[in-house]
Amino acid sequence: AQAHDARKEPLGDAAKNFDVVFTLDVLHDAPFPSNLIAQVKRVLSPKGVWLLADIAGLPGVRANLEANPAAATMYAFSTCLCMSCALSEPGGEGLGTLGFSVPVAKHMLGAHGFGDVQVLLEADNTRWFQVRAT
């Protein structure tokens, strides 16, 4: 196992491919999640898997507030913490705490060649995806 900080050395510059990439609670905070997705695509071996975990948000504020009693608190944290990270650089994409819903995940991942996106589990406000290239 190897920990890798993509801010210091982009994954796309890695000299080897990885069979497994694991990210936990990362994409919604990243200023450029699309860039991170592209980096993972470049280094994931052809039969590799990306275990991606992020906050279990629904599409839209109303849906989150109606379905999740903690959503108001999560939006407050998002405003103070997540969005300050996600918008910390000019042009940041700003997903925020509840912004990486299943439709957003499938769209963003699919745009980078990940056609096999499956939700493995949702528990404790975390959604676990299994992501593979097609």
Short mmCIF file of N, CA and C in Angstrom, two decimals:
data_model
loop_
_atom_site.label_atom_id
_atom_site.label_comp_id
_atom_site.label_asym_id
_atom_site.label_seq_id
_atom_site.Cartn_x
_atom_site.Cartn_y
_atom_site.Cartn_z
N ALA A 1 0.85 -1.18 0.00
CA ALA A 1 0.00 0.00 0.00
C ALA A 1 0.89 1.24 0.00
N GLN A 2 0.39 2.26 -0.66
CA GLN A 2 1.16 3.50 -0.78
C GLN A 2 0.21 4.67 -0.67
N ALA A 3 0.50 5.63 0.17
CA ALA A 3 -0.26 6.88 0.24
C ALA A 3 0.34 7.84 -0.78
N HIS A 4 -0.52 8.60 -1.42
CA HIS A 4 -0.05 9.48 -2.49
C HIS A 4 -0.77 10.81 -2.38
N ASP A 5 -0.05 11.91 -2.35
CA ASP A 5 -0.62 13.25 -2.31
C ASP A 5 -0.59 13.84 -3.72
N ALA A 6 -1.75 13.83 -4.37
CA ALA A 6 -1.83 14.27 -5.78
C ALA A 6 -1.60 15.76 -5.94
N ARG A 7 -1.62 16.52 -4.84
CA ARG A 7 -1.31 17.95 -4.95
C ARG A 7 0.18 18.16 -5.18
N LYS A 8 0.98 17.29 -4.59
CA LYS A 8 2.44 17.42 -4.71
C LYS A 8 2.98 16.73 -5.95
N GLU A 9 2.40 15.59 -6.30
CA GLU A 9 2.80 14.85 -7.49
C GLU A 9 1.54 14.30 -8.13
N PRO A 10 1.07 14.94 -9.21
CA PRO A 10 -0.16 14.46 -9.84
C PRO A 10 -0.07 12.97 -10.18
N LEU A 11 -1.16 12.27 -9.97
CA LEU A 11 -1.19 10.84 -10.26
C LEU A 11 -0.87 10.56 -11.72
N GLY A 12 -1.29 11.45 -12.61
CA GLY A 12 -1.03 11.25 -14.03
C GLY A 12 0.45 11.22 -14.37
N ASP A 13 1.29 11.71 -13.45
CA ASP A 13 2.73 11.68 -13.65
C ASP A 13 3.37 10.42 -13.08
N ALA A 14 2.58 9.56 -12.45
CA ALA A 14 3.12 8.36 -11.83
C ALA A 14 3.68 7.43 -12.91
N ALA A 15 4.77 6.78 -12.58
CA ALA A 15 5.46 5.91 -13.54
C ALA A 15 4.82 4.52 -13.62
N LYS A 16 3.87 4.23 -12.74
CA LYS A 16 3.27 2.90 -12.74
C LYS A 16 1.76 3.01 -12.65
N ASN A 17 1.10 1.91 -12.95
CA ASN A 17 -0.35 1.84 -12.80
C ASN A 17 -0.69 1.21 -11.46
N PHE A 18 -1.88 1.50 -10.99
CA PHE A 18 -2.36 0.98 -9.72
C PHE A 18 -3.52 0.03 -9.98
N ASP A 19 -3.58 -1.08 -9.25
CA ASP A 19 -4.70 -2.01 -9.36
C ASP A 19 -5.89 -1.53 -8.55
N VAL A 20 -5.63 -0.80 -7.48
CA VAL A 20 -6.68 -0.25 -6.63
C VAL A 20 -6.32 1.18 -6.27
N VAL A 21 -7.29 2.06 -6.41
CA VAL A 21 -7.16 3.43 -5.91
C VAL A 21 -8.30 3.61 -4.92
N PHE A 22 -8.00 4.20 -3.76
CA PHE A 22 -8.98 4.40 -2.70
C PHE A 22 -9.00 5.87 -2.32
N THR A 23 -10.18 6.48 -2.36
CA THR A 23 -10.33 7.85 -1.87
C THR A 23 -11.52 7.88 -0.92
N LEU A 24 -11.38 8.60 0.16
CA LEU A 24 -12.42 8.71 1.18
C LEU A 24 -12.68 10.18 1.47
N ASP A 25 -13.89 10.62 1.17
CA ASP A 25 -14.32 11.97 1.53
C ASP A 25 -13.42 13.04 0.90
N VAL A 26 -13.10 12.86 -0.38
CA VAL A 26 -12.15 13.74 -1.06
C VAL A 26 -12.79 14.59 -2.15
N LEU A 27 -13.54 13.97 -3.05
CA LEU A 27 -13.97 14.67 -4.26
C LEU A 27 -14.79 15.92 -3.99
N HIS A 28 -15.69 15.89 -3.02
CA HIS A 28 -16.53 17.07 -2.80
C HIS A 28 -15.73 18.26 -2.25
N ASP A 29 -14.56 18.01 -1.68
CA ASP A 29 -13.71 19.08 -1.16
C ASP A 29 -12.70 19.59 -2.18
N ALA A 30 -12.43 18.82 -3.21
CA ALA A 30 -11.38 19.15 -4.17
C ALA A 30 -11.79 20.36 -5.02
N PRO A 31 -10.88 21.32 -5.20
CA PRO A 31 -11.20 22.45 -6.08
C PRO A 31 -11.49 22.00 -7.51
N PHE A 32 -10.78 20.98 -7.96
CA PHE A 32 -10.94 20.48 -9.32
C PHE A 32 -11.16 18.97 -9.32
N PRO A 33 -12.34 18.51 -8.87
CA PRO A 33 -12.58 17.07 -8.83
C PRO A 33 -12.47 16.42 -10.20
N SER A 34 -12.81 17.15 -11.25
CA SER A 34 -12.68 16.59 -12.60
C SER A 34 -11.23 16.26 -12.92
N ASN A 35 -10.32 17.09 -12.46
CA ASN A 35 -8.90 16.85 -12.66
C ASN A 35 -8.46 15.61 -11.89
N LEU A 36 -8.92 15.47 -10.67
CA LEU A 36 -8.58 14.30 -9.87
C LEU A 36 -9.11 13.02 -10.52
N ILE A 37 -10.34 13.07 -11.04
CA ILE A 37 -10.92 11.92 -11.72
C ILE A 37 -10.07 11.54 -12.93
N ALA A 38 -9.65 12.54 -13.70
CA ALA A 38 -8.81 12.28 -14.87
C ALA A 38 -7.47 11.67 -14.47
N GLN A 39 -6.90 12.12 -13.34
CA GLN A 39 -5.64 11.55 -12.87
C GLN A 39 -5.81 10.08 -12.51
N VAL A 40 -6.89 9.77 -11.81
CA VAL A 40 -7.13 8.37 -11.43
C VAL A 40 -7.30 7.52 -12.69
N LYS A 41 -8.02 8.03 -13.68
CA LYS A 41 -8.23 7.28 -14.92
C LYS A 41 -6.90 6.97 -15.60
N ARG A 42 -5.97 7.92 -15.59
CA ARG A 42 -4.68 7.71 -16.25
C ARG A 42 -3.83 6.63 -15.58
N VAL A 43 -3.95 6.48 -14.27
CA VAL A 43 -3.06 5.55 -13.56
C VAL A 43 -3.70 4.24 -13.15
N LEU A 44 -5.00 4.12 -13.30
CA LEU A 44 -5.66 2.88 -12.92
C LEU A 44 -5.39 1.82 -13.99
N SER A 45 -4.93 0.65 -13.56
CA SER A 45 -4.66 -0.42 -14.51
C SER A 45 -5.96 -0.80 -15.24
N PRO A 46 -5.85 -1.41 -16.43
CA PRO A 46 -7.05 -1.71 -17.22
C PRO A 46 -8.13 -2.50 -16.47
N LYS A 47 -7.73 -3.39 -15.58
CA LYS A 47 -8.72 -4.15 -14.81
C LYS A 47 -8.81 -3.66 -13.37
N GLY A 48 -8.28 -2.46 -13.13
CA GLY A 48 -8.25 -1.92 -11.79
C GLY A 48 -9.60 -1.41 -11.32
N VAL A 49 -9.67 -1.15 -10.03
CA VAL A 49 -10.89 -0.66 -9.42
C VAL A 49 -10.59 0.55 -8.55
N TRP A 50 -11.48 1.50 -8.59
CA TRP A 50 -11.40 2.69 -7.73
C TRP A 50 -12.49 2.53 -6.69
N LEU A 51 -12.11 2.43 -5.42
CA LEU A 51 -13.06 2.44 -4.32
C LEU A 51 -13.17 3.87 -3.86
N LEU A 52 -14.29 4.48 -4.18
CA LEU A 52 -14.51 5.91 -3.97
C LEU A 52 -15.61 6.07 -2.93
N ALA A 53 -15.30 6.73 -1.85
CA ALA A 53 -16.31 7.00 -0.83
C ALA A 53 -16.46 8.51 -0.68
N ASP A 54 -17.69 8.96 -0.63
CA ASP A 54 -17.97 10.38 -0.42
C ASP A 54 -19.30 10.51 0.32
N ILE A 55 -19.67 11.72 0.62
CA ILE A 55 -20.90 11.97 1.38
C ILE A 55 -22.10 11.52 0.55
N ALA A 56 -23.07 10.89 1.20
CA ALA A 56 -24.26 10.36 0.53
C ALA A 56 -25.31 11.45 0.33
N GLY A 57 -25.07 12.31 -0.63
CA GLY A 57 -26.02 13.38 -0.95
C GLY A 57 -27.02 12.95 -2.00
N LEU A 58 -28.16 13.61 -1.99
CA LEU A 58 -29.19 13.40 -3.00
C LEU A 58 -29.14 14.56 -3.99
N PRO A 59 -29.76 14.40 -5.15
CA PRO A 59 -29.76 15.51 -6.12
C PRO A 59 -30.68 16.63 -5.65
N GLY A 60 -30.13 17.72 -5.22
CA GLY A 60 -30.91 18.90 -4.87
C GLY A 60 -31.04 19.15 -3.38
N VAL A 61 -31.10 20.42 -3.05
CA VAL A 61 -31.22 20.85 -1.65
C VAL A 61 -32.50 20.32 -1.02
N ARG A 62 -33.63 20.49 -1.70
CA ARG A 62 -34.92 20.06 -1.13
C ARG A 62 -34.90 18.57 -0.82
N ALA A 63 -34.42 17.76 -1.75
CA ALA A 63 -34.38 16.31 -1.54
C ALA A 63 -33.53 15.96 -0.33
N ASN A 64 -32.39 16.63 -0.18
CA ASN A 64 -31.53 16.37 0.97
C ASN A 64 -32.20 16.78 2.27
N LEU A 65 -32.82 17.95 2.30
CA LEU A 65 -33.47 18.42 3.53
C LEU A 65 -34.65 17.55 3.92
N GLU A 66 -35.38 17.04 2.93
CA GLU A 66 -36.54 16.20 3.23
C GLU A 66 -36.13 14.80 3.69
N ALA A 67 -35.05 14.27 3.15
CA ALA A 67 -34.67 12.87 3.42
C ALA A 67 -33.65 12.70 4.54
N ASN A 68 -32.90 13.74 4.83
CA ASN A 68 -31.79 13.59 5.77
C ASN A 68 -31.92 14.61 6.90
N PRO A 69 -32.23 14.16 8.10
CA PRO A 69 -32.39 15.09 9.22
C PRO A 69 -31.12 15.88 9.54
N ALA A 70 -29.98 15.39 9.12
CA ALA A 70 -28.72 16.09 9.38
C ALA A 70 -28.32 17.03 8.24
N ALA A 71 -29.13 17.11 7.20
CA ALA A 71 -28.75 17.88 6.01
C ALA A 71 -28.49 19.36 6.32
N ALA A 72 -29.30 19.98 7.15
CA ALA A 72 -29.10 21.40 7.46
C ALA A 72 -27.73 21.61 8.11
N THR A 73 -27.37 20.72 9.02
CA THR A 73 -26.06 20.81 9.66
C THR A 73 -24.95 20.55 8.65
N MET A 74 -25.18 19.60 7.75
CA MET A 74 -24.18 19.29 6.73
C MET A 74 -23.98 20.48 5.80
N TYR A 75 -25.07 21.17 5.45
CA TYR A 75 -24.92 22.36 4.61
C TYR A 75 -24.15 23.46 5.35
N ALA A 76 -24.35 23.57 6.66
CA ALA A 76 -23.59 24.56 7.44
C ALA A 76 -22.11 24.22 7.43
N PHE A 77 -21.78 22.95 7.66
CA PHE A 77 -20.37 22.53 7.58
C PHE A 77 -19.82 22.78 6.18
N SER A 78 -20.64 22.49 5.18
CA SER A 78 -20.21 22.66 3.80
C SER A 78 -19.84 24.12 3.52
N THR A 79 -20.69 25.03 4.01
CA THR A 79 -20.44 26.45 3.79
C THR A 79 -19.14 26.88 4.45
N CYS A 80 -18.90 26.40 5.66
CA CYS A 80 -17.72 26.84 6.42
C CYS A 80 -16.44 26.09 6.03
N LEU A 81 -16.55 24.82 5.70
CA LEU A 81 -15.35 24.01 5.48
C LEU A 81 -15.19 23.54 4.03
N CYS A 82 -16.15 22.76 3.58
CA CYS A 82 -16.01 22.11 2.27
C CYS A 82 -15.93 23.11 1.12
N MET A 83 -16.82 24.10 1.13
CA MET A 83 -16.80 25.06 0.03
C MET A 83 -15.57 25.95 0.09
N SER A 84 -15.05 26.20 1.28
CA SER A 84 -13.82 27.01 1.35
C SER A 84 -12.64 26.24 0.73
N CYS A 85 -12.66 24.92 0.81
CA CYS A 85 -11.65 24.11 0.11
C CYS A 85 -11.95 24.04 -1.38
N ALA A 86 -13.20 23.72 -1.70
CA ALA A 86 -13.59 23.48 -3.08
C ALA A 86 -13.51 24.74 -3.95
N LEU A 87 -13.57 25.90 -3.32
CA LEU A 87 -13.47 27.17 -4.06
C LEU A 87 -12.18 27.91 -3.71
N SER A 88 -11.20 27.19 -3.20
CA SER A 88 -9.96 27.83 -2.72
C SER A 88 -9.04 28.27 -3.85
N GLU A 89 -9.33 27.85 -5.06
CA GLU A 89 -8.52 28.25 -6.21
C GLU A 89 -9.43 28.86 -7.26
N PRO A 90 -8.93 29.81 -8.03
CA PRO A 90 -9.77 30.41 -9.07
C PRO A 90 -10.33 29.34 -10.01
N GLY A 91 -11.62 29.40 -10.24
CA GLY A 91 -12.28 28.44 -11.11
C GLY A 91 -12.65 27.13 -10.44
N GLY A 92 -12.48 27.06 -9.11
CA GLY A 92 -12.82 25.84 -8.38
C GLY A 92 -14.26 25.42 -8.66
N GLU A 93 -14.49 24.11 -8.74
CA GLU A 93 -15.80 23.59 -9.13
C GLU A 93 -16.83 23.63 -8.01
N GLY A 94 -16.41 23.62 -6.76
CA GLY A 94 -17.32 23.84 -5.64
C GLY A 94 -18.47 22.86 -5.49
N LEU A 95 -18.19 21.57 -5.41
CA LEU A 95 -19.27 20.61 -5.20
C LEU A 95 -19.90 20.74 -3.82
N GLY A 96 -19.10 20.85 -2.79
CA GLY A 96 -19.62 20.95 -1.43
C GLY A 96 -20.08 19.61 -0.89
N THR A 97 -20.42 19.61 0.40
CA THR A 97 -20.70 18.39 1.15
C THR A 97 -21.70 17.46 0.47
N LEU A 98 -22.80 17.97 0.01
CA LEU A 98 -23.85 17.11 -0.54
C LEU A 98 -23.91 17.18 -2.07
N GLY A 99 -22.84 17.65 -2.69
CA GLY A 99 -22.86 17.88 -4.13
C GLY A 99 -22.48 16.70 -5.00
N PHE A 100 -21.95 15.63 -4.42
CA PHE A 100 -21.52 14.48 -5.23
C PHE A 100 -22.58 13.38 -5.15
N SER A 101 -23.77 13.70 -5.66
CA SER A 101 -24.87 12.73 -5.68
C SER A 101 -24.60 11.65 -6.71
N VAL A 102 -25.42 10.62 -6.74
CA VAL A 102 -25.22 9.54 -7.70
C VAL A 102 -25.27 10.06 -9.15
N PRO A 103 -26.28 10.88 -9.53
CA PRO A 103 -26.27 11.38 -10.91
C PRO A 103 -25.02 12.22 -11.24
N VAL A 104 -24.57 13.04 -10.30
CA VAL A 104 -23.36 13.84 -10.52
C VAL A 104 -22.15 12.91 -10.65
N ALA A 105 -22.07 11.91 -9.78
CA ALA A 105 -20.96 10.95 -9.83
C ALA A 105 -20.92 10.24 -11.18
N LYS A 106 -22.07 9.72 -11.60
CA LYS A 106 -22.10 8.98 -12.88
C LYS A 106 -21.75 9.89 -14.04
N HIS A 107 -22.21 11.12 -14.01
CA HIS A 107 -21.89 12.06 -15.10
C HIS A 107 -20.40 12.40 -15.11
N MET A 108 -19.85 12.79 -13.96
CA MET A 108 -18.45 13.19 -13.90
C MET A 108 -17.52 12.01 -14.21
N LEU A 109 -17.80 10.87 -13.62
CA LEU A 109 -16.96 9.70 -13.85
C LEU A 109 -17.09 9.20 -15.29
N GLY A 110 -18.31 9.19 -15.81
CA GLY A 110 -18.54 8.76 -17.18
C GLY A 110 -17.84 9.65 -18.19
N ALA A 111 -17.78 10.94 -17.92
CA ALA A 111 -17.12 11.89 -18.82
C ALA A 111 -15.62 11.60 -18.94
N HIS A 112 -15.08 10.85 -18.00
CA HIS A 112 -13.65 10.52 -18.01
C HIS A 112 -13.41 9.04 -18.32
N GLY A 113 -14.42 8.35 -18.86
CA GLY A 113 -14.21 6.97 -19.30
C GLY A 113 -14.51 5.90 -18.28
N PHE A 114 -15.10 6.29 -17.15
CA PHE A 114 -15.50 5.29 -16.16
C PHE A 114 -16.98 4.96 -16.41
N GLY A 115 -17.21 3.87 -17.12
CA GLY A 115 -18.57 3.50 -17.48
C GLY A 115 -19.23 2.55 -16.50
N ASP A 116 -18.45 1.95 -15.63
CA ASP A 116 -18.99 0.99 -14.66
C ASP A 116 -18.90 1.63 -13.28
N VAL A 117 -19.99 2.26 -12.87
CA VAL A 117 -20.06 2.96 -11.58
C VAL A 117 -21.19 2.33 -10.78
N GLN A 118 -20.83 1.67 -9.70
CA GLN A 118 -21.83 0.98 -8.88
C GLN A 118 -21.77 1.47 -7.45
N VAL A 119 -22.93 1.66 -6.85
CA VAL A 119 -23.00 1.98 -5.43
C VAL A 119 -22.95 0.66 -4.68
N LEU A 120 -21.91 0.51 -3.86
CA LEU A 120 -21.75 -0.73 -3.08
C LEU A 120 -22.50 -0.67 -1.77
N LEU A 121 -22.51 0.51 -1.14
CA LEU A 121 -23.06 0.63 0.21
C LEU A 121 -23.30 2.09 0.53
N GLU A 122 -24.37 2.34 1.27
CA GLU A 122 -24.58 3.65 1.88
C GLU A 122 -24.79 3.43 3.36
N ALA A 123 -23.92 4.01 4.17
CA ALA A 123 -24.02 3.87 5.62
C ALA A 123 -23.34 5.05 6.28
N ASP A 124 -23.92 5.51 7.39
CA ASP A 124 -23.32 6.58 8.19
C ASP A 124 -22.99 7.80 7.34
N ASN A 125 -23.93 8.21 6.49
CA ASN A 125 -23.78 9.38 5.62
C ASN A 125 -22.68 9.24 4.58
N THR A 126 -22.20 8.04 4.35
CA THR A 126 -21.16 7.81 3.35
C THR A 126 -21.68 6.87 2.28
N ARG A 127 -21.40 7.21 1.03
CA ARG A 127 -21.76 6.36 -0.10
C ARG A 127 -20.47 5.80 -0.68
N TRP A 128 -20.42 4.48 -0.81
CA TRP A 128 -19.26 3.78 -1.33
C TRP A 128 -19.53 3.34 -2.76
N PHE A 129 -18.68 3.79 -3.68
CA PHE A 129 -18.78 3.43 -5.10
C PHE A 129 -17.66 2.46 -5.47
N GLN A 130 -17.97 1.55 -6.37
CA GLN A 130 -16.97 0.76 -7.07
C GLN A 130 -16.94 1.32 -8.49
N VAL A 131 -15.77 1.78 -8.91
CA VAL A 131 -15.64 2.47 -10.20
C VAL A 131 -14.62 1.73 -11.05
N ARG A 132 -15.01 1.43 -12.28
CA ARG A 132 -14.11 0.76 -13.23
C ARG A 132 -14.24 1.43 -14.59
N ALA A 133 -13.15 1.38 -15.32
CA ALA A 133 -13.17 1.89 -16.70
C ALA A 133 -13.88 0.88 -17.58
N THR A 134 -14.38 1.36 -18.70
CA THR A 134 -15.01 0.44 -19.66
C THR A 134 -14.22 0.42 -20.95
#
